[in-house]
Coordinates of C-alpha atoms and ligand atoms in Angstrom, one line a residue:
Chain Z
M1434 CA 0.0 0.0 0.0
P1435 CA 1.4 3.4 -0.9
S1436 CA 1.8 6.3 1.6
A1437 CA -1.2 8.3 2.7
I1438 CA -0.4 11.3 0.4
V1439 CA 0.2 9.0 -2.6
S1440 CA -3.0 6.9 -2.0
E1441 CA -5.0 10.1 -1.6
Y1442 CA -3.8 12.2 -4.5
F1443 CA -2.4 9.8 -7.2
R1444 CA -3.9 7.5 -9.7
T1445 CA -1.9 4.6 -8.2
N1446 CA -2.9 2.2 -10.9
K1447 CA -0.9 4.4 -13.3
L1448 CA 2.3 4.2 -11.2
P1449 CA 5.3 4.0 -11.4
Q1450 CA 5.6 6.9 -13.8
I1451 CA 7.1 6.6 -17.2
W1452 CA 10.0 9.0 -16.2
C1453 CA 13.6 7.8 -16.1
P1454 CA 15.2 6.7 -12.8
G1455 CA 16.1 9.7 -10.7
C1456 CA 14.1 12.2 -12.9
G1457 CA 13.4 15.2 -10.7
H1458 CA 9.8 15.6 -12.1
G1459 CA 8.5 12.9 -9.6
I1460 CA 9.8 14.8 -6.6
I1461 CA 8.2 18.1 -7.8
T1462 CA 4.8 16.4 -8.6
R1463 CA 4.6 14.9 -5.1
A1464 CA 5.5 18.3 -3.6
I1465 CA 2.5 19.8 -5.4
T1466 CA 0.1 17.3 -3.8
V1467 CA 1.6 17.9 -0.4
A1468 CA 1.1 21.7 -0.8
I1469 CA -2.6 21.1 -1.9
D1470 CA -3.0 18.8 1.1
K1471 CA -1.6 21.4 3.5
L1472 CA -4.0 24.0 2.2
G1473 CA -6.9 21.6 2.8
L1474 CA -8.5 22.6 -0.5
D1475 CA -11.7 21.0 -1.9
R1476 CA -10.2 18.8 -4.6
D1477 CA -13.4 19.1 -6.7
K1478 CA -12.5 22.8 -7.0
I1479 CA -9.1 22.2 -8.4
C1480 CA -8.2 21.8 -12.1
I1481 CA -4.6 20.8 -13.1
V1482 CA -3.6 21.7 -16.6
S1483 CA -0.4 20.8 -18.6
G1484 CA 1.1 21.2 -22.0
I1485 CA 3.4 18.6 -23.7
G1486 CA 6.7 17.3 -22.4
C1487 CA 8.0 14.8 -19.8
S1488 CA 6.9 17.4 -17.2
S1489 CA 3.5 17.8 -18.7
R1490 CA 2.8 14.1 -18.2
A1491 CA 2.5 14.7 -14.4
P1492 CA -1.2 15.4 -14.3
G1493 CA -1.8 12.0 -15.8
Y1494 CA -0.7 10.5 -12.5
M1495 CA -2.6 13.0 -10.3
D1496 CA -6.1 12.2 -9.1
F1497 CA -7.8 15.5 -9.8
D1498 CA -9.7 17.0 -12.7
T1499 CA -6.9 17.2 -15.1
L1500 CA -6.3 18.4 -18.7
H1501 CA -3.3 17.4 -20.8
T1502 CA -3.3 19.9 -23.7
T1503 CA -1.1 20.9 -26.6
H1504 CA 2.6 22.0 -26.6
G1505 CA 3.0 25.5 -25.1
R1506 CA -0.8 26.1 -24.7
A1507 CA -1.4 25.0 -21.1
L1508 CA -1.8 28.6 -19.9
A1509 CA -4.2 29.4 -22.8
F1510 CA -6.5 26.4 -21.8
A1511 CA -6.1 27.3 -18.1
T1512 CA -7.1 30.9 -18.8
G1513 CA -10.3 29.6 -20.5
I1514 CA -11.1 27.3 -17.6
K1515 CA -10.6 30.1 -15.1
M1516 CA -12.7 32.6 -17.1
A1517 CA -15.5 30.1 -17.5
N1518 CA -15.4 29.0 -13.8
P1519 CA -13.6 31.6 -11.6
D1520 CA -14.4 29.5 -8.5
L1521 CA -11.8 26.9 -9.5
K1522 CA -8.2 26.8 -8.3
V1523 CA -6.3 26.3 -11.6
I1524 CA -2.8 24.9 -11.4
V1525 CA -0.6 24.7 -14.5
I1526 CA 2.2 22.2 -14.8
T1527 CA 4.6 23.0 -17.6
G1528 CA 8.2 22.5 -18.7
D1529 CA 10.9 25.1 -19.5
G1530 CA 10.4 24.4 -23.2
D1531 CA 6.6 24.3 -23.0
A1532 CA 6.4 27.5 -20.9
T1533 CA 9.2 29.7 -22.2
A1534 CA 9.8 28.7 -25.8
I1535 CA 6.6 27.7 -27.7
G1536 CA 4.5 29.0 -24.9
G1537 CA 6.5 32.1 -24.1
N1538 CA 3.9 34.5 -25.3
H1539 CA 1.1 32.9 -23.3
L1540 CA 3.3 33.1 -20.3
I1541 CA 4.1 36.8 -20.4
H1542 CA 0.4 37.7 -21.0
A1543 CA -0.8 35.4 -18.2
C1544 CA 1.6 37.3 -15.9
R1545 CA 0.5 40.7 -17.2
R1546 CA -3.2 39.9 -16.7
N1547 CA -2.6 38.7 -13.1
I1548 CA -5.2 36.0 -13.6
D1549 CA -5.6 33.7 -10.6
I1550 CA -3.6 30.7 -11.9
T1551 CA -0.6 29.0 -10.2
A1552 CA 2.0 27.9 -12.8
I1553 CA 4.8 25.5 -11.8
I1554 CA 7.6 25.3 -14.3
Y1555 CA 9.6 22.1 -14.1
N1556 CA 12.9 23.5 -15.4
N1557 CA 15.3 20.8 -16.3
N1558 CA 17.2 23.1 -18.7
I1559 CA 16.5 21.0 -21.8
Y1560 CA 13.8 19.4 -23.9
G1561 CA 13.6 16.0 -22.2
M1562 CA 10.8 14.4 -24.1
T1563 CA 12.1 14.9 -27.6
G1564 CA 15.7 13.9 -26.8
G1565 CA 17.8 16.7 -25.4
Q1566 CA 17.5 19.8 -27.7
Y1567 CA 18.5 23.0 -25.9
S1568 CA 15.8 25.2 -24.4
P1569 CA 15.6 28.9 -23.5
T1570 CA 16.9 27.9 -20.1
T1571 CA 19.9 25.9 -21.1
P1572 CA 22.8 27.8 -19.6
K1573 CA 25.1 29.5 -22.1
F1574 CA 27.8 27.2 -23.4
D1575 CA 26.0 24.1 -22.2
K1576 CA 25.3 21.3 -24.7
G1577 CA 22.2 19.9 -26.3
T1578 CA 21.6 17.7 -29.3
T1579 CA 20.9 20.9 -31.3
A1580 CA 24.0 22.6 -29.7
P1581 CA 26.7 20.0 -30.0
Y1582 CA 29.5 22.6 -29.5
G1583 CA 27.7 24.6 -26.8
N1584 CA 24.7 26.8 -26.8
V1585 CA 25.5 30.5 -27.6
D1586 CA 22.1 31.8 -26.5
K1587 CA 21.7 33.5 -23.1
A1588 CA 19.3 31.7 -20.8
F1589 CA 16.1 33.2 -19.5
D1590 CA 15.9 34.0 -15.8
I1591 CA 12.3 32.8 -15.4
P1592 CA 11.4 34.5 -12.1
A1593 CA 12.8 37.8 -13.3
L1594 CA 10.9 37.5 -16.6
A1595 CA 7.6 36.6 -14.7
A1596 CA 8.0 39.4 -12.2
A1597 CA 8.8 42.0 -14.9
A1598 CA 5.8 40.8 -16.9
G1599 CA 3.5 41.3 -13.9
A1600 CA 3.1 38.1 -12.0
T1601 CA 2.2 39.0 -8.4
Y1602 CA 3.8 35.9 -6.7
V1603 CA 7.1 34.6 -7.9
G1604 CA 9.5 32.0 -6.4
R1605 CA 12.1 29.5 -7.2
S1606 CA 13.2 26.3 -5.6
T1607 CA 14.8 23.0 -6.6
A1608 CA 13.9 19.3 -6.5
Y1609 CA 16.5 19.0 -3.7
H1610 CA 15.0 21.9 -1.7
T1611 CA 11.7 20.1 -1.5
Q1612 CA 10.3 21.7 1.7
L1613 CA 10.9 25.2 0.4
L1614 CA 9.3 24.2 -2.9
I1615 CA 6.2 22.9 -1.0
S1616 CA 5.9 26.2 0.9
L1617 CA 6.3 28.3 -2.3
I1618 CA 3.6 26.3 -4.0
E1619 CA 1.3 26.7 -1.0
N1620 CA 1.8 30.5 -1.0
G1621 CA 1.5 30.7 -4.8
I1622 CA -1.9 28.9 -4.6
K1623 CA -3.0 31.2 -1.8
N1624 CA -2.1 34.3 -3.8
E1625 CA -5.2 35.5 -5.7
G1626 CA -3.5 36.4 -8.9
F1627 CA -0.9 34.9 -11.2
S1628 CA 1.8 32.9 -9.3
L1629 CA 4.9 31.5 -10.9
I1630 CA 7.0 29.0 -9.2
E1631 CA 10.1 27.8 -11.0
A1632 CA 11.0 24.3 -9.8
I1633 CA 14.5 23.4 -10.9
S1634 CA 14.3 19.7 -11.8
V1635 CA 17.0 17.2 -12.9
C1636 CA 17.1 15.4 -16.2
P1637 CA 20.0 12.9 -15.8
T1638 CA 19.2 11.3 -19.1
Y1639 CA 19.6 14.2 -21.5
Y1640 CA 20.8 17.4 -19.8
G1641 CA 22.9 15.4 -17.3
R1642 CA 24.5 13.1 -19.8
K1643 CA 25.1 15.8 -22.5
N1644 CA 26.8 18.0 -20.0
K1645 CA 28.7 15.4 -17.9
K1646 CA 26.7 16.3 -14.8
G1647 CA 26.7 12.8 -13.4
S1648 CA 23.9 10.8 -11.9
A1649 CA 20.6 12.2 -10.5
V1650 CA 22.2 12.0 -7.1
E1651 CA 25.1 14.2 -8.2
M1652 CA 22.8 16.7 -9.9
L1653 CA 20.8 17.0 -6.7
E1654 CA 24.0 17.5 -4.7
W1655 CA 24.9 20.3 -7.1
Q1656 CA 21.6 22.0 -6.4
K1657 CA 22.3 21.6 -2.6
N1658 CA 25.7 23.2 -2.9
H1659 CA 24.9 26.0 -5.3
A1660 CA 21.5 27.4 -4.3
V1661 CA 21.4 30.3 -1.8
N1662 CA 18.2 31.5 -0.3
I1663 CA 17.5 35.1 -1.2
A1664 CA 16.9 35.9 2.5
A1665 CA 20.5 34.9 3.3
A1666 CA 22.0 36.3 0.1
S1667 CA 21.4 39.9 1.1
K1668 CA 23.7 39.4 4.1
M1669 CA 26.5 37.7 2.1
A1670 CA 29.5 39.2 0.5
P1671 CA 29.0 39.5 -3.3
E1672 CA 32.1 37.4 -4.0
S1673 CA 30.6 34.5 -2.0
L1674 CA 27.7 34.4 -4.4
D1675 CA 29.9 33.7 -7.4
G1676 CA 28.7 30.7 -9.3
K1677 CA 25.6 30.4 -7.1
F1678 CA 22.0 30.9 -7.9
L1679 CA 19.1 32.2 -5.8
I1680 CA 16.1 30.3 -4.5
G1681 CA 13.2 31.5 -2.3
E1682 CA 10.3 33.9 -2.5
F1683 CA 11.2 36.7 -5.0
K1684 CA 8.0 38.6 -5.2
N1685 CA 4.8 38.7 -3.2
S1686 CA 2.8 41.8 -4.1
P1687 CA -1.0 41.2 -4.6
E1688 CA -2.8 43.3 -7.2
P1689 CA -6.4 43.2 -8.5
E1690 CA -7.2 39.9 -10.1
Y1691 CA -8.3 39.5 -13.7
T1692 CA -11.5 37.5 -13.5
K1693 CA -12.7 39.8 -10.6
E1694 CA -12.0 42.9 -12.7
Y1695 CA -13.8 41.3 -15.7
Q1696 CA -16.8 40.5 -13.5
K1697 CA -17.0 44.2 -12.6
I1698 CA -17.5 45.1 -16.2
I1699 CA -20.3 42.4 -16.5
D1700 CA -21.9 43.7 -13.3
M1701 CA -21.9 47.3 -14.7
F1702 CA -24.3 46.2 -17.4
K1703 CA -26.4 44.0 -15.2
K1704 CA -27.4 46.9 -13.1
E1705 CA -29.0 48.8 -16.0
Chain W
M1355 CA -1.5 -4.9 -6.6
N1356 CA 1.9 -6.3 -5.9
N1357 CA 3.7 -8.5 -3.4
N1358 CA 7.2 -7.0 -3.6
E1359 CA 6.8 -4.8 -0.6
T1360 CA 8.9 -4.6 2.6
V1361 CA 7.0 -3.2 5.5
T1362 CA 8.7 -2.6 8.8
E1363 CA 7.3 -0.7 11.8
K1364 CA 9.2 2.5 10.7
L1365 CA 9.4 2.3 7.0
A1366 CA 7.8 0.8 3.9
V1367 CA 9.4 0.1 0.6
N1368 CA 7.7 -0.9 -2.7
E1369 CA 10.3 -2.6 -4.7
N1370 CA 8.0 -2.7 -7.8
W1371 CA 8.0 1.1 -8.0
C1372 CA 11.7 1.6 -7.0
K1373 CA 14.0 2.5 -10.0
G1374 CA 17.2 2.2 -8.0
C1375 CA 18.2 5.9 -8.5
G1376 CA 19.9 6.0 -5.0
I1377 CA 18.5 9.4 -4.0
C1378 CA 17.0 8.2 -0.8
V1379 CA 20.3 6.4 0.0
K1380 CA 22.5 9.5 -0.5
F1381 CA 20.4 11.9 1.5
C1382 CA 19.4 9.6 4.4
P1383 CA 21.2 11.2 7.4
K1384 CA 21.5 7.8 9.2
N1385 CA 22.7 5.4 6.4
V1386 CA 19.7 3.2 6.8
L1387 CA 19.5 2.3 3.1
I1388 CA 21.5 0.9 0.2
V1389 CA 20.7 0.1 -3.4
E1390 CA 21.3 -3.6 -4.3
N1391 CA 20.5 -5.1 -7.7
E1392 CA 18.9 -1.8 -8.7
K1393 CA 16.5 -1.8 -5.8
V1394 CA 16.5 0.0 -2.5
K1395 CA 17.1 -2.2 0.6
I1396 CA 16.8 -1.4 4.3
V1397 CA 20.0 -2.4 6.0
D1398 CA 19.9 -0.7 9.4
I1399 CA 16.3 0.0 10.4
E1400 CA 17.4 0.5 14.0
K1401 CA 19.1 3.8 13.1
C1402 CA 16.1 5.2 11.2
I1403 CA 14.8 8.3 12.9
Q1404 CA 11.7 8.6 10.6
C1405 CA 12.8 12.0 9.4
G1406 CA 11.0 11.4 6.1
L1407 CA 13.7 12.8 3.9
C1408 CA 13.7 9.6 1.8
E1409 CA 10.0 9.9 1.2
L1410 CA 10.3 13.6 0.5
R1411 CA 12.8 13.1 -2.4
C1412 CA 11.9 9.7 -3.8
P1413 CA 10.8 10.5 -7.3
D1414 CA 8.9 7.2 -7.5
Y1415 CA 7.0 7.2 -4.2
A1416 CA 8.6 3.8 -3.5
I1417 CA 9.7 4.5 0.1
Y1418 CA 7.8 6.1 3.0
V1419 CA 7.7 6.5 6.7
R1420 CA 5.0 4.6 8.5
G1421 CA 2.7 5.6 11.3
K1422 CA 3.2 9.4 10.9
Ligands
LIG2500 C1 3.5 22.0 -31.7 C2 4.5 21.1 -31.3 N1 5.8 21.3 -31.5 C3 6.8 20.4 -31.1 C4 6.4 19.3 -30.4 C5 7.5 18.4 -29.9 N2 7.8 18.5 -28.5 C6 7.2 17.7 -27.6 S1 7.7 17.9 -26.0 C7 8.7 19.2 -26.6 C8 9.7 19.9 -25.6 C9 9.4 19.6 -24.2 O1 10.3 20.2 -23.4 P1 10.0 20.8 -21.9 O2 8.7 21.6 -22.0 O3 11.1 21.5 -21.4 O4 9.6 19.5 -21.1 P2 10.5 18.3 -20.6 O5 10.2 17.1 -21.6 O6 11.9 18.7 -20.6 O7 10.0 18.0 -19.2 C10 8.7 19.3 -27.9 C11 9.5 20.3 -28.7 C12 5.0 19.1 -30.1 N3 4.6 18.1 -29.4 N4 4.1 20.0 -30.6
LIG2501 S1 14.2 12.5 -20.4 FE1 14.8 13.7 -18.7 S2 13.0 14.9 -18.1 FE2 12.3 13.2 -19.4 S3 11.8 11.5 -18.0 FE3 13.9 11.2 -18.5 S4 15.1 12.3 -17.0 FE4 13.0 13.1 -16.8
LIG2502 S1 13.2 8.3 7.4 FE1 15.1 9.4 7.5 S2 16.5 8.1 8.7 FE2 14.8 6.8 8.1 S3 15.5 5.9 6.2 FE3 14.3 7.7 5.6 S4 15.9 9.3 5.4 FE4 16.8 7.6 6.6
LIG2503 S1 14.7 7.3 -4.1 FE1 13.0 5.9 -4.5 S2 13.3 5.1 -6.6 FE2 15.3 6.0 -5.8 S3 16.4 4.2 -4.9 FE3 15.2 5.2 -3.3 S4 13.3 4.2 -3.1 FE4 14.2 3.6 -5.1

């Protein structure tokens, strides 16, 4: 018999997942269910939406009302669901390719509208499902099948992008920093507006192998040794942050929510 | 569903779901676990403090703390 969380929130007859051994996506997916459980939400008021990719397969294993859509369009479908039924808590699961390459335009406009959706980007720095092509978050000079000599593009900083575009809750954690990830997801869901959580995953099969990052265990150790919480970073000497990356809550500044604002327009005409 | 389960008072392991990635082994603070023949194995259950770190990071939900 599986654990209480897994029995409660997973389609256990579909497990184990199709993901490779050590794939970080499984850690993040469980973290989402723990966050939902902690919030004590009515599961019939939750809809989980994904696009296409290894990451986007997650909702297939989750025992909620779920929707597996087309590549890059999870946020577009989620926007439709939220507009039609604003009472739902809509959660989007998407990959770095799904959300920031083909779906990049949907992402910035969802941020700008501040629609009440929580998007969790499983960032493994590569296109996993299609065999290791570089993505908009592949670090400069790292390799992919489409960048055999190193990628010359600069990577997106997803939280900075989302915050600049107007998301009202923004955070980043890693598969290793699972407890922090759970609390960011909880806070993101609580925020009435667009919340973006970057969950740094590990893809030992493609990103790891192409870039000689070692096993899943070694990739998680790298996360452990290179992540610095933004709360601690402000007290550290700048040199000690060299080669490190920030995790934690980057933005939490509520603003009027899109479906509520839209309803006000509808109400304006109802009165007449 | 399956009979490849090891259930102790403190921990449960589902060998059918385990993919032998070694994540639980590496980050267990008490060296309770090993991977043998590509499956996790409990080797020193006495030392387990039920911290739940194995459960937290197992990508395949193949190990968890019991009675918590
Ligand atoms: C319109 C369209 N273009 C391309 C593809 C092929 N495709 C499937 S998944 C994917 C990339 C997935 O990468 P990411 O979103 O980072 O997810 P990961 O698999 O790494 O978790 C691509 C390009 C597709 N399915 N549909
Ligand atoms: S290819 Fe990478 S992202 Fe996809 S399941 Fe395997 S490890 Fe995970
Ligand atoms: S609960 Fe903690 S001590 Fe026990 S096996 Fe898991 S990680 Fe080790
Ligand atoms: S983390 Fe999970 S899948 Fe990996 S070896 Fe441990 S029990 Fe098996």
